[in-house]
C-alpha cells in the first residue's frame, strides 16, 4: 500500500490457478484430512457409506437453510437455532396429540410454520437493529432463546401450560423430560420409500425432499425476490437507492432461513427418533455453519453444492474421528474433542478470513 | 421568448435553519437542449437538485418556497419516486452500481422484467421469474443508444470507470419515460478521453429529445456542449446566458465573484515578502493517495510566518496535501522542515517536527467525542512530547491536575464555551469543538499549523471568530499557518498567498488581491500558467 | 479520566438516566427478591455472605473486560483463552506439590505470564480482524477450549489428585483444591459481623487489582489506549500506534482473565477443566454490560456494580426459586439475563447519539 506506482499485473493463468487453490483451500484441506482419517479409522466401507448416507439425509436440509441469509448479506445465520426450536415445539405437540406416521410428520411441518415465521420475523428485526453485527447477535440470540425455551419447557409446561402426559413430563409433573421418545414419527419420512442398493439403505423420500429444496433455492434466485436478496447482499446502499426496501428484504431472508431450519430439524428428529428436549437444538447453528464453511462457502458466498459437499466432509470427519483418534493417539476421546475443535476452529478461521479480507478491501 | 420549456424553476428560495442557501433562483430548460449549471462548491447547486428530486432533507427542514413547472404544469415533487415518475433522472457522481452484477442486471436493477410462473400465481408478483431475454434486450437497446458495443452480460466489476458512468446513463435511458437527465459532475472522475465519450453521449441523448441539466466545473466542456448556461453564486443566479455569448474567462469571473470581507486584524506581512523571507517547509513532488482528493505531484515552499492558503474545487486534491504531510494517507515525495526531512506516512514524525494539524473531518479524526475537553486537549502532547507526565518509580503517570489547569487556561484563551474542562466534547457546538481542536494543536506548540476547512459545519457568527483566532495565532505567536479551504472568500480574507490546486497539481499561487477572473480560471484549470507572487 | 461528573442534587430523571433503566429494573427486582427471601425466612446473613464471596470471585474476570473494551476491541469474548491459561497455571502448581498461599500466588504469577503471552498472539489476530473482534473472539475461544480438551486428556501430569484414580485417560473433569489453595484468600483475615462472613482477603485482592487498573488507566500508556479505543483515526493522527495499544489492551485483558480464574477457583474450591470455560466469557461480558458499560465504553465502577448486581441476583434467586417454584430456575434466569443483556448492548444505538 506504500507505493503509488501501479503494481505490475501478474500473469493471468498463474493468478487464476492461485485463486482456484485459495478459493477451495478449505474443502481441499478437509478432503485430505478425511482421507487420512478414513485410512486410520479402518472402518468397513459399507458401514462408512451407510452411515454417511444417514447423516447426509438428516443434516443436509439444515445446512442448506443457511444459504439465503448468506446471499442476502446477513452472513452466517446462527439464529437458525430458533428455527430448530420451532420444529421441536411442533414435534412435541404432535407427539402429545399422539399423531404418528407421515401424517404426523406433515402435520408437524405445518405446525412449525407459524412459529418459525414468527421467530424469523423477530430475528430479522433484531438483525436490522444490529447491522454489521448480525453473526454475534445471532449467536447470542440462540443462547438467549435457549434460556426462554428452557423456561417454557422446564417450568411453564405442566403449570401454566396445561399438559398431561406422564411419559413426557418429569416425575414432578412440571417440565418436560430430558428425552422424549418420538416413536410416532420415527423414520416417518425415511421409511416412506427406502431402497436397498448393494447393501446400502437409501431413504429416497428424504433425499427427494432435499433435492426439491435445492431446486427451490435455485428457482428462488431466479425470481424477482431472489434478485432483491442478491442486490441487498451485494450492496445495501445501492439497493436502497434503487428503491428496494432493504430492511424488509433482510427480514424475509431470515424468515425463509428460519422456516427451512425448522423443517430441517424435523427431518433430523424423525431420523433420530428421540428428542433431547434441552439439547437437540443447541448445536444446530454451530454444526450447520461449520459444515457449510467446510464445503468452501464464505460469509458472503454460498451455494447448494458447497452446502452438500460440506455436509458430506463434516459428517465423514464426525464418523471417523473417534476411531482415527483411537488408532492414531490411542484415545477415542481425543478424536471426539478434535472434531469439536474442528467445528469451532473452521468457523473461527472463516470469520477471521472474512474480516481480514474486508479490511484489506477497504484500504 | 415564447419558447416552451420542459422544466422551469421559478423563484425558488430555501433556508436551512435561518441560513439562506437559495434566493429567487430561476432556471428553465428547453426540450432536447443541454443546459449547464455552474458554480463554486456551496453555491447552492446540490440544494437545487435536492429540491428537484424531492429529497427528504428538503422536506425535513421546512421545504422551500417558489414553484417548479414540468412540461407546462406546476408540479409538487415530494419524493425521489415522484421525480422518477415525472421522467426526471439523475446520473450520480459516485457510482450506484453493484460490481458483482452483470451490466444487464445493473441496468434493470429493481426494474427487472418478469414473467409469471406457477409459484408466482399463488404467492404473488415477488415470486415471478426474471425474464433475462427481455432484460438483455432492454439493456442492449439502452447501450445501443449510447453507441456502446460492450457485451451486456459482462460483470461490472473490472470495467473502466468511464464505462461505469455510461452504464449509469444507460440505466436512466432505460427508464422509458425519461425526459430530463441531471448529470451531477459526471466528468470529475473521468479521463479526458472518457469525458469526451460522455459528452458525445450527452449530445446523442439531446438529439433524441432528452433534456439535460449538466452540473460541472469544467468550463471548456460547458462551452463545448451546452446551449444555455446558468451561473449560480451564493445561492443566487448571477447570470443566465447563451453559450455563444460566453467565454471561459467570463464564466470564471462570474463564478467566483468578489465577496471578500477582510478580517480586520490588519495584514502586516511578517517578512514574508522580499528576499529576507525564510523557507520553513519545502514540499517536493508530493503524491498523496487520499480517496477523492488525490495529490499528483506538488512541489512548493511555505515561508516562515506567513498564512498560506490552499484553494481549489472539491475533489481536486487540495485536502490531500495536509493529510499527506501529516501521514494520515499514504504519501510519497519529500517534505523538508527547516532542513530536516519529515518521514512520510508517519504522523509521529510530522508531529515531532513541529507540524500541527486541524483535520477537515473534525468529528471523525479531530476529536474524541466521548472524552472530556481536557482529555482531548492534552492527549497528543502527552503521547508525543511527554507533557503532563510525571514519572513515579519508572511508571509514567499522568499529571491530571496539570492537565485540568492547562485546559482551564486554554478554555479561557481560545474562549471555549463549556461547563468546564470535564465536559464531553460531543456536547459542544461545532464552533466550540473547532476551538478544542485548536487548543489541542496549540498545546503541541507547533511551528507550522495545517488547518483544513476551519469553518466547515460552523454557524456564521462562529466562523468569523475561528478565522480571527487563526490570524491572532499568526500575528501574536508568529506561527506559520497553512489553511486549506473550499471557501475562497475566507482564504482571501486571511491569507498572504493562495495556492490553487487543480487535478492534484499546483495550478499557481496568487495574491489574495488577484482578480476574480484569475482565481476562477485557475480553479477550473483553464490557465495552466504558473505565476508566483513575490 | 472522570467522564461524567453530573451535578445533580436530587434530580430524579437525571438519576434514572445516569443509572440506566436496566440497572434500575434489576436493582428493583433484586430488592423484591430480598424481601421475598426474608418473608420466606431464608437466612439473610448467609445470603449476604455468599453474595460477597461470589462478587469477589467473579469480579476480576469482569474487570478483564475493561482493557479490551477501552482499547477498542470490544468485550473480550475470547477471555476463555486467558481462562485456560489460568487453569494450566493452577494445575502446574498442584503438579509441583505447592500448597496454601504459595500455591495460590505461584498460580497467579504463572497465569499472568501465560496469559500475557497468549494475549499477545491473540491480540495480533484481533488486529487483523478489526470490526469483527466479537465473532472471531467467540469462536477462537471455543476452538481453543476444545483444543485444550485434547491437552487435558494427554497432559503428562502425574499428581494423583488430578488424574483418574483407576487409570482413566487424562485429567479429571473437576479437581478439588481442598488440600491446595481452597479458599486461601477468602479465609485470609476473614471475620464475622452480624451473621455475615466477610472474605477480607478476597476483597483486598480485588481492591488491589482495581487500584492497579485505576492507576494504569491514568498512565501515559493507559491514556493512549483510551484514545485508540475512543477513535482510532484520531489516535493515528496523534502519532499513536493503534495496533500496538490494541495489543496492550488484549494482553492485559487476557492476563487478567487468567488471574481471574485462579481467584475464582480458590473460592469455588475446584478446578473445572475440559468444556467448563466454554461459556464463561458470556457471563463476564454480561456482567459488565449489566453494570452500564457499552461495547465501546466501560469503567471500573461499571464492572463492580455489574458483577455485584448479577451475582447478587443469582445468589438470592436460587434459594427463593427453590422454595417457591422449582430448582434449576436460577440457571435459566442466568442464561436469559446474561444473553438478553448482551443482545440489548448489541442493538443499542450508540454512534452519533449522545451518551447517557
Coordinates of N, CA and C in Angstrom, one line a residue, chain A residues 78 126 129-130 132-133 135-137 139-141 143-144 146-148 150-151 154-155 174 282-283 286 329-334 337-338 340-341 343-345 347-348 351-356 359, chain C residues 77 125 127-132 134-136 138-140 142-144 146-147 149-150 153-154 169 274-275 278-279 282 295 325-329 332 335-336 339-340 342-343 345-349:
Chain A
X78 N -26.6 -17.7 12.6 CA -26.5 -18.6 13.8 C -27.9 -18.6 14.5
X126 N -34.3 -8.0 14.9 CA -33.1 -7.8 15.7 C -31.9 -7.6 14.8
X129 N -31.5 -4.2 13.6 CA -31.0 -3.2 14.6 C -29.5 -3.4 14.9
X130 N -29.0 -4.5 14.5 CA -27.6 -4.8 14.8 C -26.8 -5.0 13.5
X132 N -24.3 -5.3 10.7 CA -22.8 -5.4 10.8 C -22.4 -6.3 11.9
X133 N -23.4 -6.6 12.8 CA -23.0 -7.5 14.0 C -24.0 -8.6 14.0
X135 N -23.9 -11.7 13.0 CA -23.5 -13.0 13.4 C -23.4 -13.2 14.9
X136 N -22.7 -12.2 15.6 CA -22.6 -12.3 17.0 C -24.0 -12.2 17.6
X137 N -24.8 -11.3 17.1 CA -26.2 -11.1 17.6 C -26.9 -12.4 17.4
X139 N -25.7 -15.5 17.3 CA -25.2 -16.4 18.3 C -25.8 -16.2 19.7
X140 N -25.7 -15.0 20.1 CA -26.2 -14.7 21.4 C -27.7 -14.9 21.5
X141 N -28.4 -14.5 20.4 CA -29.8 -14.7 20.3 C -30.2 -16.2 20.5
X143 N -28.5 -18.4 22.3 CA -28.3 -18.7 23.7 C -29.5 -18.1 24.5
X144 N -29.9 -16.9 24.2 CA -31.0 -16.2 24.8 C -32.3 -17.0 24.6
X146 N -32.6 -20.0 23.9 CA -32.5 -21.3 24.6 C -32.9 -21.2 26.0
X147 N -32.6 -20.0 26.6 CA -33.0 -19.8 28.0 C -34.5 -19.7 28.1
X148 N -35.1 -19.0 27.2 CA -36.6 -18.8 27.2 C -37.2 -20.2 26.9
X150 N -36.0 -23.1 27.7 CA -36.0 -23.9 28.9 C -37.0 -23.4 29.9
X151 N -37.1 -22.1 30.0 CA -38.1 -21.6 30.9 C -39.5 -22.2 30.6
X154 N -39.3 -26.3 30.9 CA -39.0 -26.8 32.3 C -39.9 -26.3 33.3
X155 N -40.5 -25.1 33.2 CA -41.2 -24.6 34.3 C -42.7 -24.2 34.0
X174 N -44.1 -31.3 36.5 CA -43.8 -30.0 35.9 C -42.5 -30.1 35.0
X282 N -29.3 -27.1 20.5 CA -28.3 -26.2 20.9 C -27.1 -26.0 19.9
X283 N -26.7 -27.2 19.4 CA -25.5 -27.1 18.5 C -25.9 -27.0 17.0
X286 N -24.1 -24.1 15.2 CA -22.6 -24.3 15.0 C -22.3 -25.4 14.0
X329 N -3.9 -42.0 18.3 CA -3.4 -41.5 19.5 C -3.7 -42.4 20.7
X330 N -4.4 -43.5 20.4 CA -4.7 -44.4 21.5 C -5.9 -43.9 22.3
X331 N -6.6 -43.0 21.9 CA -7.7 -42.5 22.7 C -8.9 -42.0 21.8
X332 N -10.1 -42.6 22.0 CA -11.2 -42.2 21.2 C -11.6 -40.8 21.5
X333 N -11.5 -40.5 22.8 CA -11.9 -39.2 23.2 C -11.2 -38.0 22.5
X334 N -9.9 -38.3 22.3 CA -9.1 -37.3 21.6 C -9.8 -37.0 20.3
X337 N -12.9 -34.9 20.9 CA -12.6 -33.4 21.1 C -12.1 -32.8 19.9
X338 N -11.3 -33.6 19.2 CA -10.7 -33.0 18.0 C -11.8 -32.5 17.0
X340 N -14.8 -31.6 17.6 CA -15.4 -30.4 18.1 C -14.5 -29.2 17.8
X341 N -13.2 -29.4 18.1 CA -12.3 -28.3 17.8 C -12.3 -27.9 16.3
X343 N -14.9 -28.2 14.3 CA -16.1 -27.4 14.0 C -15.9 -25.9 14.4
X344 N -15.5 -25.7 15.6 CA -15.3 -24.4 16.1 C -14.2 -23.7 15.3
X345 N -13.1 -24.4 15.1 CA -11.9 -23.8 14.5 C -12.2 -23.3 13.1
X347 N -15.0 -22.4 11.8 CA -15.8 -21.2 11.9 C -15.0 -20.0 12.2
X348 N -14.1 -20.2 13.2 CA -13.3 -19.1 13.7 C -12.4 -18.6 12.5
X351 N -14.4 -16.8 9.8 CA -14.8 -15.5 10.2 C -13.6 -14.5 10.2
X352 N -12.5 -15.0 10.7 CA -11.3 -14.2 10.7 C -10.9 -13.8 9.3
X353 N -10.9 -14.8 8.4 CA -10.5 -14.5 7.0 C -11.4 -13.5 6.4
X354 N -12.7 -13.7 6.6 CA -13.7 -12.7 6.1 C -13.4 -11.3 6.6
X355 N -13.2 -11.2 7.9 CA -12.9 -9.9 8.5 C -11.7 -9.3 7.9
X356 N -10.7 -10.1 7.7 CA -9.4 -9.7 7.2 C -9.5 -9.2 5.8
X359 N -11.0 -5.8 5.6 CA -10.1 -4.7 5.9 C -9.2 -4.4 4.7
Chain C
X77 N -14.8 -11.6 24.2 CA -15.5 -12.8 24.1 C -14.4 -14.0 24.1
X125 N -4.0 -11.5 16.3 CA -5.1 -11.9 15.5 C -6.2 -10.9 15.4
X127 N -6.0 -7.7 15.7 CA -5.6 -6.6 14.9 C -5.8 -6.8 13.4
X128 N -5.9 -8.1 13.0 CA -6.2 -8.4 11.6 C -7.7 -8.5 11.3
X129 N -8.5 -8.5 12.3 CA -9.9 -8.7 12.1 C -10.7 -7.6 12.7
X130 N -10.2 -6.4 12.5 CA -10.9 -5.2 13.1 C -12.3 -5.1 12.7
X131 N -13.2 -4.9 13.6 CA -14.6 -4.8 13.3 C -15.4 -6.1 13.5
X132 N -14.7 -7.2 13.6 CA -15.3 -8.5 13.8 C -14.7 -9.2 15.0
X134 N -15.7 -9.5 18.1 CA -16.6 -10.2 18.9 C -16.8 -11.6 18.4
X135 N -17.2 -11.7 17.1 CA -17.5 -13.0 16.5 C -16.2 -13.9 16.4
X136 N -15.1 -13.3 15.9 CA -13.9 -14.0 15.8 C -13.4 -14.5 17.2
X138 N -15.2 -15.0 19.9 CA -16.0 -16.1 20.4 C -15.6 -17.4 19.9
X139 N -15.4 -17.5 18.6 CA -15.0 -18.8 18.0 C -13.6 -19.2 18.3
X140 N -12.7 -18.2 18.4 CA -11.3 -18.5 18.8 C -11.4 -19.1 20.2
X142 N -13.9 -20.7 21.6 CA -14.5 -22.0 21.5 C -13.5 -23.0 21.1
X143 N -12.7 -22.7 20.0 CA -11.8 -23.7 19.4 C -10.7 -24.0 20.4
X144 N -10.2 -22.9 21.1 CA -9.1 -23.2 22.0 C -9.5 -24.0 23.2
X146 N -11.8 -26.3 23.1 CA -11.9 -27.7 22.7 C -10.6 -28.3 22.4
X147 N -9.7 -27.5 21.9 CA -8.3 -28.0 21.7 C -7.7 -28.3 23.0
X149 N -9.1 -29.4 25.5 CA -9.7 -30.7 26.0 C -8.8 -31.8 25.6
X150 N -8.2 -31.7 24.4 CA -7.3 -32.7 24.0 C -6.0 -32.7 24.9
X153 N -6.5 -34.3 28.2 CA -6.5 -35.7 28.0 C -5.1 -36.3 28.0
X154 N -4.2 -35.5 27.4 CA -2.9 -36.0 27.1 C -1.8 -35.4 28.0
X169 N -8.3 -42.0 31.3 CA -7.4 -41.2 30.5 C -7.4 -39.7 31.0
X274 N -11.7 -29.1 30.9 CA -12.5 -29.5 29.7 C -13.4 -28.4 29.3
X275 N -14.7 -28.7 29.1 CA -15.6 -27.7 28.4 C -16.1 -26.6 29.4
X278 N -16.1 -22.9 28.4 CA -16.7 -22.6 27.1 C -17.6 -21.3 27.2
X279 N -18.5 -21.3 28.2 CA -19.5 -20.2 28.2 C -19.2 -19.1 29.2
X282 N -19.3 -15.3 28.3 CA -20.6 -14.6 28.1 C -21.1 -14.0 29.4
X295 N -20.5 -1.6 24.5 CA -19.4 -2.4 23.9 C -18.3 -1.4 23.5
X325 N -40.7 -22.1 43.4 CA -41.1 -22.7 42.1 C -40.4 -24.0 41.9
X326 N -39.3 -24.0 41.4 CA -38.7 -25.3 41.1 C -37.2 -25.1 41.1
X327 N -36.4 -26.1 41.1 CA -35.0 -26.0 41.1 C -34.5 -25.6 39.7
X328 N -33.3 -25.3 39.5 CA -32.7 -25.1 38.2 C -33.1 -23.7 37.6
X329 N -34.1 -23.1 38.2 CA -34.6 -21.8 37.6 C -33.5 -20.8 37.6
X332 N -31.5 -21.0 34.5 CA -32.2 -20.5 33.4 C -32.3 -18.9 33.4
X335 N -29.0 -17.6 32.2 CA -28.9 -17.6 30.8 C -29.7 -16.5 30.1
X336 N -30.9 -16.4 30.5 CA -31.8 -15.3 29.9 C -31.2 -13.9 30.2
X339 N -27.6 -13.3 28.4 CA -27.6 -13.1 27.0 C -28.6 -12.0 26.5
X340 N -29.7 -11.8 27.3 CA -30.6 -10.7 27.0 C -29.8 -9.4 27.1
X342 N -26.6 -8.9 26.7 CA -25.6 -8.7 25.6 C -26.4 -8.3 24.3
X343 N -27.5 -8.9 24.1 CA -28.3 -8.5 22.9 C -28.7 -7.1 23.0
X345 N -27.2 -4.7 24.5 CA -26.0 -3.9 24.2 C -25.7 -3.9 22.7
X346 N -25.9 -5.0 22.1 CA -25.5 -5.1 20.6 C -26.4 -4.2 19.8
X347 N -27.7 -4.1 20.2 CA -28.7 -3.4 19.3 C -28.8 -2.0 19.8
X348 N -28.1 -1.6 20.8 CA -28.2 -0.2 21.3 C -27.6 0.7 20.3
X349 N -28.4 1.8 20.0 CA -27.8 2.8 19.1 C -26.8 3.6 19.8

